[in-house]
Amino acid sequence: MRIPCPFCGSRDSREFVHRGDAGPARPADGADAEAMFDYVYQRANPAGLIREHWYHAQGCRNWIVVERDTRSHAVSGGAWPGPAR
Amino acid sequence: MAEPLILHPVDRPGIATVMARKGVAPGTLNAALGLSLPDGPGAAFAGSRTAIATGPGTWLVLDDHAGADFAGRLAETLAGIAAVSDQSGSYLVHALSGPAARALLQRGLAIDLHPDAFGPGSAAISQIAHIGAVLWQVDDAPTYRIAVWRSYAESFRHWVEVTAVSLDEADQGG
């Protein structure tokens, strides 16, 4: 599988560490335990497109967001997380 | 006939990582560093000095003739516009050159080194034979420079030696 790194270009997935769903957002300070439980543990596990965090450990050592189809492993995009840099 | 393959360690270059402070454009550092920093993957050369882009706003800067205080002096020069960390003790830099260098590296590196895709001034951070490496091409000989973590240098040299032997045997149809 090839991962499109926004800095390095297309690289073998062996250079990366996979973290998982990039969707969940950390609840605001003071959120109750249930909201934190959902944030930390609950995942949708979709059959289809998912946006995920990958870490380019053996490359530029940056976190990136990769869009992948869980049915085919087809990767359709790689971008920086958060605001444009 | 030219030697097909020459490998030697670069003699104690000064090495430091340079990270531009938030909001500081790469061009701002050029005058202080004495070279034009690459804005994307690549290497820039000026005299004894080399800069390799290792990520957005991050470079590995090397100087072949720097003293032990290289990073300290760089930090003073770049005070307020970049963070500098000494890496002289972390990396060991090898120069690998000769007509067989490309074929040898391609046996352990998943980066396309064909001259159409990778030439002098090209650089990549990847792994060679599973060893994390920063690699850049210096000239058309071709000469490559490869920085590996110091503790992996012996493993890297061992891999070069055994791979060179197997290349030689392949050339002779053995």
XYZ file of N, CA and C in Angstrom:
777
model
N 0.846 -1.193 0.000
C 0.000 0.000 0.000
C 0.888 1.251 0.000
N 0.513 2.241 -0.821
C 1.260 3.489 -0.894
C 0.482 4.585 -0.158
N 1.202 5.404 0.592
C 0.587 6.495 1.343
C 1.115 7.819 0.766
N 0.212 8.733 0.377
C 0.669 10.015 -0.175
C 1.010 11.011 0.937
N 2.287 11.169 1.226
C 2.715 12.129 2.255
C 2.746 13.530 1.633
N 2.123 14.524 2.266
C 2.096 15.870 1.677
C 3.490 16.477 1.523
N 4.477 16.002 2.294
C 5.836 16.537 2.162
C 6.703 15.644 1.280
N 6.780 14.352 1.604
C 7.731 13.438 0.951
C 7.232 12.894 -0.383
N 5.907 12.912 -0.621
C 5.358 12.283 -1.818
C 4.900 10.865 -1.512
N 4.667 10.068 -2.567
C 4.145 8.720 -2.391
C 5.202 7.799 -1.774
N 4.857 7.173 -0.654
C 5.805 6.292 0.040
C 5.133 4.987 0.445
N 5.967 3.954 0.621
C 5.479 2.659 1.062
C 4.887 2.779 2.476
N 3.797 2.044 2.723
C 3.125 2.148 4.027
C 4.008 1.651 5.174
N 5.060 0.872 4.861
C 5.967 0.398 5.927
C 6.679 1.539 6.632
N 6.752 2.720 5.970
C 7.413 3.857 6.608
C 6.507 4.531 7.644
N 5.229 4.114 7.693
C 4.254 4.831 8.511
C 3.771 3.999 9.694
N 3.265 4.710 10.704
C 2.558 4.085 11.811
C 1.101 4.514 11.689
N 0.189 3.532 11.758
C -1.236 3.801 11.618
C -1.847 4.048 12.994
N -2.600 5.147 13.141
C -3.195 5.422 14.444
C -4.688 5.138 14.462
N -5.418 5.537 13.405
C -6.852 5.264 13.386
C -7.673 6.493 13.053
N -8.971 6.383 13.289
C -9.969 7.384 12.907
C -9.542 8.804 13.302
N -9.550 9.706 12.303
C -9.187 11.103 12.576
C -10.401 11.935 12.954
N -11.583 11.294 13.007
C -12.824 12.030 13.242
C -13.035 12.546 14.661
N -12.866 11.691 15.702
C -13.228 12.122 17.059
C -12.494 13.390 17.501
N -13.242 14.331 18.074
C -12.650 15.574 18.590
C -12.705 15.541 20.113
N -11.618 15.956 20.748
C -11.549 15.912 22.208
C -12.627 16.813 22.816
N -13.418 16.267 23.782
C -14.436 17.098 24.425
C -13.805 18.285 25.149
N -14.604 19.341 25.334
C -14.117 20.533 26.032
C -13.756 20.180 27.470
N -12.878 20.997 28.083
C -12.523 20.807 29.494
C -13.791 20.746 30.337
N -13.819 19.816 31.287
C -14.963 19.723 32.178
C -16.063 18.811 31.646
N -15.860 18.188 30.470
C -16.861 17.271 29.924
C -17.004 16.069 30.858
N -18.197 15.456 30.862
C -18.410 14.343 31.800
C -17.701 13.065 31.308
N -17.689 12.059 32.175
C -16.939 10.830 31.924
C -17.462 10.114 30.686
N -18.785 10.193 30.464
C -19.373 9.493 29.321
C -18.845 10.071 28.007
N -18.741 11.398 27.944
C -18.231 12.042 26.725
C -16.764 11.654 26.490
N -15.970 11.596 27.574
C -14.568 11.189 27.438
C -14.467 9.718 27.010
N -15.361 8.868 27.558
C -15.376 7.446 27.197
C -15.636 7.299 25.692
N -16.647 8.039 25.200
C -16.967 7.982 23.770
C -15.768 8.421 22.933
N -15.121 9.506 23.362
C -13.983 10.059 22.613
C -12.806 9.077 22.565
N -12.552 8.423 23.684
C -11.374 7.560 23.766
C -11.628 6.181 23.134
N -12.836 5.627 23.341
C -13.038 4.226 22.974
C -14.002 3.958 21.813
N -15.041 4.786 21.643
C -16.081 4.436 20.666
C -15.656 4.783 19.246
N -15.685 3.789 18.360
C -15.317 4.006 16.968
C -16.398 3.404 16.063
N -16.594 4.036 14.896
C -17.679 3.628 14.014
C -17.325 2.389 13.184
N -16.052 2.176 12.871
C -15.595 1.044 12.054
C -16.390 0.913 10.753
N -16.398 1.947 9.905
C -17.229 1.916 8.693
C -16.667 0.970 7.623
N -17.575 0.405 6.809
C -17.174 -0.326 5.603
C -17.218 0.683 4.472
N -16.084 1.297 4.172
C -16.063 2.343 3.139
C -15.009 3.371 3.462
N -15.266 4.609 3.079
C -14.264 5.666 3.256
C -14.088 6.050 4.716
N -12.838 6.239 5.124
C -12.544 6.724 6.474
C -11.335 7.640 6.401
N -11.356 8.695 7.222
C -10.190 9.590 7.321
C -9.418 9.168 8.562
N -8.104 8.886 8.382
C -7.316 8.325 9.470
C -6.036 9.122 9.707
N -5.549 9.069 10.933
C -4.229 9.620 11.242
C -3.150 8.575 10.957
N -2.133 8.978 10.218
C -0.946 8.148 10.010
C 0.262 9.000 10.391
N 1.295 8.338 10.937
C 2.517 9.032 11.340
C 3.671 8.581 10.450
N 4.339 9.527 9.786
C 5.427 9.163 8.882
C 6.726 8.980 9.665
N 6.775 7.873 10.420
C 7.871 7.637 11.375
C 9.230 7.505 10.697
N 9.271 6.831 9.524
C 10.553 6.631 8.827
C 10.672 7.610 7.658
N 10.164 8.819 7.848
C 10.252 9.834 6.810
C 10.352 11.198 7.456
N 9.395 12.080 7.159
C 9.478 13.460 7.657
C 8.998 13.601 9.103
N 8.546 12.476 9.709
C 8.140 12.470 11.127
C 7.031 13.471 11.397
N 6.072 13.520 10.485
C 4.889 14.356 10.700
C 3.643 13.474 10.714
N 2.604 13.938 11.441
C 1.290 13.304 11.396
C 0.564 13.800 10.160
N -0.097 12.880 9.457
C -0.898 13.281 8.308
C -2.283 12.629 8.403
N -3.223 13.156 7.627
C -4.564 12.575 7.544
C -4.710 11.930 6.172
N -5.044 10.643 6.179
C -5.146 9.868 4.941
C -6.589 9.388 4.783
N -7.128 9.525 3.564
C -8.465 8.998 3.297
C -8.321 7.626 2.634
N -8.960 6.610 3.229
C -8.783 5.223 2.782
C -10.134 4.524 2.738
N -10.300 3.626 1.770
C -11.509 2.802 1.698
C -11.210 1.486 2.400
N -11.936 1.196 3.488
C -11.617 0.007 4.295
C -11.943 -1.294 3.554
N -12.737 -1.210 2.470
C -13.086 -2.432 1.735
C -11.995 -2.823 0.739
N -11.306 -1.814 0.171
C -10.341 -2.098 -0.898
C -8.920 -1.661 -0.550
N -8.754 -0.905 0.550
C -7.487 -0.258 0.918
C -7.053 0.783 -0.112
N -7.964 1.197 -0.998
C -7.632 2.269 -1.946
C -7.470 3.568 -1.174
N -6.330 4.229 -1.364
C -6.049 5.488 -0.668
C -6.319 6.636 -1.632
N -7.173 7.572 -1.218
C -7.585 8.615 -2.151
C -7.072 9.999 -1.767
N -6.307 10.124 -0.694
C -5.785 11.457 -0.392
C -4.949 11.488 0.870
N -3.997 12.423 0.917
C -3.194 12.634 2.115
C -3.049 14.127 2.338
N -3.223 14.589 3.558
C -3.176 16.032 3.826
C -2.667 16.264 5.240
N -2.298 17.509 5.528
C -1.912 17.859 6.892
C -3.160 17.924 7.759
N -3.062 17.498 9.023
C -4.186 17.708 9.929
C -4.235 19.173 10.356
N -5.396 19.611 10.772
C -5.529 20.965 11.308
C -5.430 22.032 10.244
N -5.190 23.279 10.667
C -5.160 24.396 9.728
C -3.994 24.287 8.744
N -4.148 24.893 7.562
C -3.110 24.857 6.534
C -1.815 25.443 7.066
N -0.681 24.862 6.638
C 0.622 25.385 7.069
C 1.454 25.769 5.875
N 40.639 2.063 -14.885
C 39.185 2.042 -14.742
C 38.812 2.607 -13.373
N 37.744 3.383 -13.352
C 37.301 3.975 -12.085
C 36.779 2.878 -11.158
N 37.006 3.075 -9.878
C 36.460 2.138 -8.904
C 34.940 2.136 -9.039
N 34.315 0.919 -9.096
C 32.853 0.908 -9.251
C 32.124 1.422 -8.017
N 32.792 1.316 -6.851
C 32.090 1.658 -5.615
C 33.080 2.114 -4.544
N 32.861 3.294 -3.999
C 33.712 3.784 -2.919
C 32.815 4.220 -1.767
N 33.103 3.685 -0.580
C 32.344 4.066 0.614
C 33.314 4.590 1.654
N 33.078 5.787 2.143
C 33.903 6.250 3.261
C 33.101 7.180 4.168
N 33.411 7.151 5.468
C 32.714 8.049 6.374
C 33.208 9.478 6.161
N 32.305 10.432 6.277
C 32.689 11.837 6.205
C 33.267 12.213 7.564
N 34.438 12.851 7.547
C 35.186 13.104 8.781
C 34.517 14.178 9.651
N 33.849 13.715 10.670
C 33.274 14.558 11.714
C 32.684 15.893 11.237
N 31.639 15.861 10.411
C 31.012 17.123 10.041
C 30.204 17.674 11.222
N 30.020 18.988 11.269
C 29.072 19.559 12.219
C 27.675 19.280 11.696
N 26.778 18.803 12.570
C 25.411 18.483 12.147
C 24.431 19.089 13.154
N 23.388 19.733 12.648
C 22.369 20.282 13.540
C 21.021 20.286 12.837
N 19.944 20.106 13.621
C 18.613 20.337 13.067
C 18.266 21.796 13.276
N 17.637 22.386 12.271
C 17.194 23.782 12.334
C 15.695 23.799 12.070
N 14.920 24.332 13.018
C 13.468 24.432 12.850
C 13.070 25.897 12.917
N 12.460 26.386 11.839
C 12.028 27.780 11.809
C 10.978 28.007 12.892
N 11.080 29.123 13.595
C 10.059 29.473 14.585
C 8.734 29.709 13.875
N 7.640 29.563 14.626
C 6.300 29.729 14.053
C 6.181 31.090 13.364
N 5.705 31.076 12.130
C 5.474 32.317 11.396
C 6.708 32.867 10.694
N 7.856 32.180 10.853
C 9.081 32.645 10.187
C 9.216 31.917 8.840
N 9.253 32.677 7.747
C 9.381 32.083 6.413
C 10.799 31.550 6.225
N 10.952 30.400 5.504
C 12.279 29.802 5.324
C 13.310 30.798 4.792
N 12.874 31.673 3.878
C 13.791 32.630 3.269
C 14.474 33.528 4.288
N 13.813 33.716 5.444
C 14.360 34.579 6.495
C 15.670 34.024 7.041
N 15.847 32.680 6.956
C 17.030 32.046 7.535
C 18.220 32.028 6.570
N 17.946 32.266 5.277
C 18.978 32.084 4.252
C 20.237 32.909 4.490
N 20.053 34.181 4.796
C 21.208 35.065 4.945
C 22.095 34.605 6.098
N 21.476 34.231 7.220
C 22.237 33.807 8.393
C 22.960 32.484 8.137
N 22.348 31.606 7.333
C 22.935 30.290 7.084
C 23.942 30.318 5.932
N 23.829 31.316 5.070
C 24.738 31.397 3.940
C 24.373 30.463 2.813
N 23.123 30.006 2.766
C 22.647 29.216 1.622
C 21.144 29.383 1.483
N 20.620 28.939 0.340
C 19.199 29.058 0.064
C 18.500 27.766 0.467
N 17.752 27.790 1.571
C 17.129 26.574 2.093
C 16.087 26.029 1.129
N 16.124 24.698 0.879
C 15.068 24.110 0.035
C 13.726 24.160 0.764
N 12.661 24.522 0.033
C 11.338 24.684 0.632
C 10.555 23.360 0.641
N 10.975 22.411 -0.207
C 10.376 21.078 -0.234
C 11.495 20.061 -0.140
N 11.197 18.754 -0.343
C 12.257 17.744 -0.236
C 13.426 18.067 -1.172
N 14.623 18.096 -0.633
C 15.779 18.412 -1.459
C 16.947 18.870 -0.610
N 18.096 19.075 -1.283
C 19.316 19.513 -0.615
C 19.824 20.782 -1.272
N 20.450 21.643 -0.477
C 21.098 22.847 -1.014
C 22.542 22.843 -0.549
N 23.439 23.283 -1.423
C 24.874 23.274 -1.116
C 25.452 24.676 -1.236
N 26.381 25.002 -0.351
C 27.132 26.258 -0.464
C 28.463 26.053 0.245
N 29.550 25.962 -0.523
C 30.858 25.723 0.073
C 30.870 24.400 0.824
N 31.280 24.441 2.104
C 31.361 23.213 2.896
C 30.021 22.888 3.556
N 29.008 23.699 3.283
C 27.738 23.581 4.005
C 26.643 22.947 3.152
N 25.811 22.114 3.781
C 24.691 21.448 3.119
C 23.460 21.585 4.000
N 22.295 21.814 3.381
C 21.029 21.804 4.116
C 20.081 20.825 3.441
N 19.500 19.906 4.244
C 18.552 18.924 3.742
C 17.203 19.248 4.359
N 16.161 19.394 3.535
C 14.818 19.590 4.085
C 14.321 18.247 4.609
N 13.943 18.205 5.895
C 13.502 16.940 6.491
C 12.018 16.975 6.849
N 11.354 18.098 6.595
C 9.935 18.247 6.882
C 9.593 19.713 6.703
N 8.310 20.069 6.843
C 7.945 21.479 6.684
C 8.648 22.344 7.741
N 9.414 23.334 7.306
C 10.084 24.243 8.239
C 11.202 23.597 9.035
N 11.705 22.444 8.582
C 12.730 21.709 9.327
C 13.859 21.280 8.385
N 15.086 21.497 8.804
C 16.236 21.127 7.974
C 17.319 20.466 8.831
N 18.098 19.614 8.159
C 19.324 19.092 8.746
C 20.444 19.882 8.082
N 21.219 20.608 8.870
C 22.282 21.442 8.308
C 23.623 20.819 8.695
N 24.490 20.624 7.682
C 25.792 19.999 7.916
C 26.896 20.910 7.410
N 28.035 20.871 8.092
C 29.188 21.628 7.623
C 30.430 20.758 7.758
N 31.098 20.486 6.611
C 32.240 19.564 6.607
C 33.440 20.105 7.375
N 33.522 21.424 7.509
C 34.701 22.000 8.161
C 34.352 22.727 9.461
N 33.256 22.324 10.083
C 32.838 22.999 11.307
C 33.559 22.423 12.511
N 33.747 23.224 13.521
C 34.329 22.745 14.760
C 33.261 22.141 15.645
N 33.659 21.743 16.848
C 32.742 21.081 17.776
C 31.609 22.006 18.218
N 31.811 23.328 18.088
C 30.794 24.278 18.557
C 29.851 24.713 17.434
N 29.772 23.914 16.358
C 28.962 24.275 15.192
C 27.527 24.652 15.579
N 26.842 23.741 16.317
C 25.430 23.969 16.641
C 25.266 25.196 17.539
N 26.192 25.380 18.463
C 26.124 26.533 19.360
C 26.224 27.842 18.605
N 27.163 27.877 17.660
C 27.325 29.109 16.865
C 26.112 29.343 15.970
N 25.568 28.231 15.424
C 24.378 28.343 14.580
C 23.195 28.877 15.403
N 23.060 28.385 16.633
C 21.956 28.827 17.501
C 22.059 30.322 17.774
N 23.295 30.806 17.962
C 23.476 32.252 18.188
C 23.070 33.038 16.948
N 23.521 32.550 15.778
C 23.225 33.233 14.521
C 21.727 33.285 14.244
N 21.016 32.197 14.637
C 19.590 32.089 14.292
C 18.682 32.417 15.481
N 19.238 33.004 16.530
C 18.463 33.307 17.742
C 17.196 34.086 17.382
N 16.055 33.601 17.878
C 14.782 34.278 17.673
C 14.044 33.869 16.418
N 14.755 33.296 15.413
C 14.065 32.911 14.179
C 14.054 31.398 13.946
N 14.900 30.655 14.669
C 14.895 29.197 14.504
C 15.426 28.512 15.755
N 14.942 27.283 15.981
C 15.458 26.442 17.062
C 16.536 25.536 16.481
N 17.646 25.398 17.187
C 18.779 24.613 16.693
C 19.113 23.522 17.711
N 19.259 22.273 17.249
C 19.694 21.186 18.128
C 20.903 20.491 17.516
N 21.921 20.299 18.353
C 23.137 19.622 17.891
C 22.846 18.155 17.577
N 23.234 17.687 16.392
C 23.051 16.282 16.020
C 24.387 15.629 15.673
N 25.495 16.321 15.948
C 26.810 15.810 15.537
C 27.081 14.430 16.117
N 26.541 14.155 17.315
C 26.768 12.865 17.949
C 25.747 11.821 17.548
N 24.656 12.233 16.864
C 23.593 11.272 16.562
C 23.770 10.580 15.229
N 24.239 11.310 14.241
C 24.354 10.744 12.901
C 25.805 10.459 12.541
N 25.983 9.408 11.735
C 27.260 9.206 11.071
C 26.982 9.301 9.578
N 27.731 10.152 8.891
C 27.481 10.403 7.474
C 28.487 9.628 6.634
N 27.966 8.887 5.642
C 28.822 8.162 4.709
C 28.709 8.784 3.336
N 29.803 8.768 2.582
C 29.763 9.119 1.165
C 29.890 7.822 0.391
N 28.958 7.601 -0.525
C 28.970 6.397 -1.363
C 28.978 6.876 -2.803
N 29.995 6.459 -3.572
C 30.076 6.959 -4.941
C 30.567 5.875 -5.883
N 30.419 6.158 -7.169
C 30.865 5.229 -8.207
C 29.697 4.741 -9.042
N 30.030 4.186 -10.225
C 28.984 3.748 -11.153
C 28.032 2.702 -10.554
N 28.496 1.945 -9.543
C 27.640 0.889 -8.977
C 26.805 1.376 -7.797
N 26.990 2.636 -7.386
C 26.339 3.127 -6.162
C 24.816 3.070 -6.253
N 24.307 3.461 -7.439
C 22.847 3.512 -7.577
C 22.241 2.108 -7.460
N 22.828 1.157 -8.205
C 22.303 -0.214 -8.192
C 22.384 -0.806 -6.790
N 23.448 -0.476 -6.075
C 23.598 -0.997 -4.717
C 22.497 -0.457 -3.806
N 22.310 0.854 -3.817
C 21.310 1.460 -2.924
C 19.905 0.941 -3.235
N 19.622 0.715 -4.538
C 18.271 0.272 -4.895
C 17.950 -1.123 -4.380
N 18.960 -1.837 -3.902
C 18.678 -3.152 -3.312
C 18.122 -3.041 -1.893
N 18.196 -1.844 -1.321
C 17.684 -1.725 0.045
C 16.823 -0.506 0.286
N 16.668 0.318 -0.769
C 15.969 1.597 -0.593
C 14.783 1.677 -1.549
N 13.578 1.951 -1.016
C 12.373 1.997 -1.851
C 12.086 3.415 -2.355
N 13.145 4.105 -2.797
C 13.001 5.428 -3.411
C 13.610 5.309 -4.804
N 12.920 5.855 -5.815
C 13.409 5.755 -7.192
C 14.619 6.669 -7.386
N 15.794 6.054 -7.639
C 17.024 6.838 -7.812
C 17.387 7.029 -9.284
N 16.496 6.629 -10.201
C 16.772 6.843 -11.628
C 17.042 8.336 -11.860
N 18.038 8.648 -12.731
C 18.406 10.058 -12.936
C 17.227 10.957 -13.321
N 16.191 10.395 -13.961
C 15.013 11.204 -14.293
C 14.247 11.629 -13.052
N 14.368 10.846 -11.966
C 13.564 11.101 -10.775
C 14.383 11.656 -9.620
N 15.701 11.417 -9.616
C 16.531 11.747 -8.451
C 17.919 12.117 -8.955
N 18.323 13.353 -8.799
C 19.629 13.802 -9.285
C 20.348 14.616 -8.227
N 21.457 15.267 -8.598
C 22.163 16.100 -7.635
C 21.205 17.147 -7.037
N 21.200 17.236 -5.713
C 20.282 18.159 -5.043
C 18.989 17.499 -4.604
N 18.762 16.232 -5.022
C 17.592 15.505 -4.531
C 17.920 14.905 -3.165
N 16.900 14.762 -2.331
C 17.101 14.205 -0.995
C 15.858 13.452 -0.571
N 16.034 12.466 0.308
C 14.897 11.716 0.834
C 15.211 11.236 2.240
N 14.187 11.214 3.068
C 14.314 10.583 4.379
C 13.517 9.301 4.279
N 14.168 8.166 4.481
C 13.493 6.879 4.305
C 14.264 5.838 5.099
N 14.226 4.591 4.641
C 15.036 3.563 5.290
C 15.760 2.739 4.238
N 16.983 2.352 4.579
C 17.798 1.511 3.708
C 18.036 0.217 4.463
N 17.564 -0.896 3.882
C 17.676 -2.185 4.568
C 17.126 -2.072 5.995
N 15.989 -1.404 6.120
C 15.266 -1.233 7.388
C 15.986 -0.307 8.364
N 17.035 0.369 7.918
C 17.758 1.308 8.784
C 17.342 2.723 8.383
N 16.832 3.491 9.330
C 16.410 4.863 9.056
C 17.583 5.662 8.494
N 17.348 6.381 7.385
C 18.453 7.080 6.734
C 17.984 8.383 6.098
N 18.878 9.373 6.130
C 18.692 10.593 5.358
C 19.685 10.492 4.205
N 19.187 10.555 2.970
C 20.041 10.341 1.803
C 19.907 11.519 0.855
N 21.036 11.980 0.316
C 20.965 13.021 -0.706
C 22.055 12.791 -1.743
N 21.785 13.269 -2.971
C 22.754 13.081 -4.053
C 23.561 14.358 -4.223
N 24.894 14.189 -4.311
C 25.804 15.331 -4.371
C 26.169 15.663 -5.819
N 26.507 14.613 -6.620
C 26.928 14.880 -7.998
C 26.535 13.715 -8.899
N 26.957 13.806 -10.169
C 26.545 12.832 -11.174
C 27.412 11.575 -11.218
N 28.420 11.452 -10.324
C 29.351 10.295 -10.375
C 28.654 8.926 -10.410
N 27.558 8.626 -9.716
C 26.940 9.534 -8.760
C 27.570 9.394 -7.368
N 27.551 10.480 -6.611
C 27.938 10.439 -5.210
C 26.703 10.707 -4.360
N 26.467 9.794 -3.427
C 25.383 9.980 -2.470
C 25.999 10.179 -1.096
N 25.301 10.942 -0.266
C 25.661 10.973 1.147
C 24.491 10.403 1.927
N 24.830 9.595 2.908
C 23.819 8.880 3.661
C 24.108 9.067 5.142
N 23.143 9.663 5.856
C 23.290 9.829 7.302
C 22.425 8.787 7.993
N 23.056 7.964 8.838
C 22.305 6.984 9.632
C 22.622 7.234 11.102
N 21.716 6.794 11.983
C 22.015 6.924 13.407
C 23.337 6.227 13.683
N 24.155 6.853 14.490
C 25.518 6.369 14.751
C 25.546 4.904 15.186
N 24.554 4.503 16.023
C 24.557 3.127 16.532
C 24.205 2.109 15.440
N 23.680 2.587 14.306
C 23.360 1.694 13.187
C 24.447 1.700 12.110
N 25.479 2.509 12.287
C 26.475 2.686 11.230
C 27.163 1.368 10.875
N 27.448 0.551 11.894
C 28.131 -0.717 11.630
C 27.220 -1.655 10.827
N 25.915 -1.688 11.197
C 24.963 -2.518 10.456
C 24.845 -2.030 9.018
N 24.848 -0.703 8.836
C 24.740 -0.138 7.494
C 25.950 -0.533 6.650
N 27.148 -0.398 7.225
C 28.368 -0.755 6.481
C 28.376 -2.241 6.130
N 27.907 -3.079 7.078
C 27.839 -4.514 6.826
C 26.909 -4.782 5.640
N 25.747 -4.103 5.633
C 24.802 -4.290 4.525
C 25.439 -3.863 3.199
N 26.175 -2.743 3.194
C 26.824 -2.287 1.954
C 27.823 -3.342 1.476
N 28.596 -3.908 2.399
C 29.624 -4.889 2.022
C 29.009 -6.142 1.409
N 27.998 -6.720 2.080
C 27.430 -7.964 1.560
C 26.643 -7.708 0.268
N 26.029 -6.540 0.160
C 25.261 -6.226 -1.047
C 26.209 -5.977 -2.216
N 27.359 -5.349 -1.944
C 28.347 -5.112 -3.001
C 28.861 -6.442 -3.551
N 29.092 -7.412 -2.665
C 29.563 -8.733 -3.111
C 28.509 -9.401 -3.987
N 27.236 -9.315 -3.564
C 26.195 -9.987 -4.344
C 25.973 -9.295 -5.682
N 26.174 -7.956 -5.733
C 26.087 -7.225 -7.010
C 27.173 -7.701 -7.962
N 28.378 -7.841 -7.408
C 29.536 -8.260 -8.189
C 29.314 -9.653 -8.765
N 28.760 -10.548 -7.940
C 28.482 -11.918 -8.399
C 27.414 -11.914 -9.484
N 26.405 -11.032 -9.319
C 25.339 -10.946 -10.325
C 25.915 -10.467 -11.657
N 26.857 -9.483 -11.587
C 27.490 -8.960 -12.805
C 28.264 -10.049 -13.543
N 28.862 -10.969 -12.757
C 29.675 -12.019 -13.369
C 28.850 -13.262 -13.682
N 27.540 -13.133 -13.553
C 26.649 -14.248 -13.848
C 26.740 -15.368 -12.827
N 27.290 -15.027 -11.621
C 27.467 -16.064 -10.605
C 26.237 -16.278 -9.750
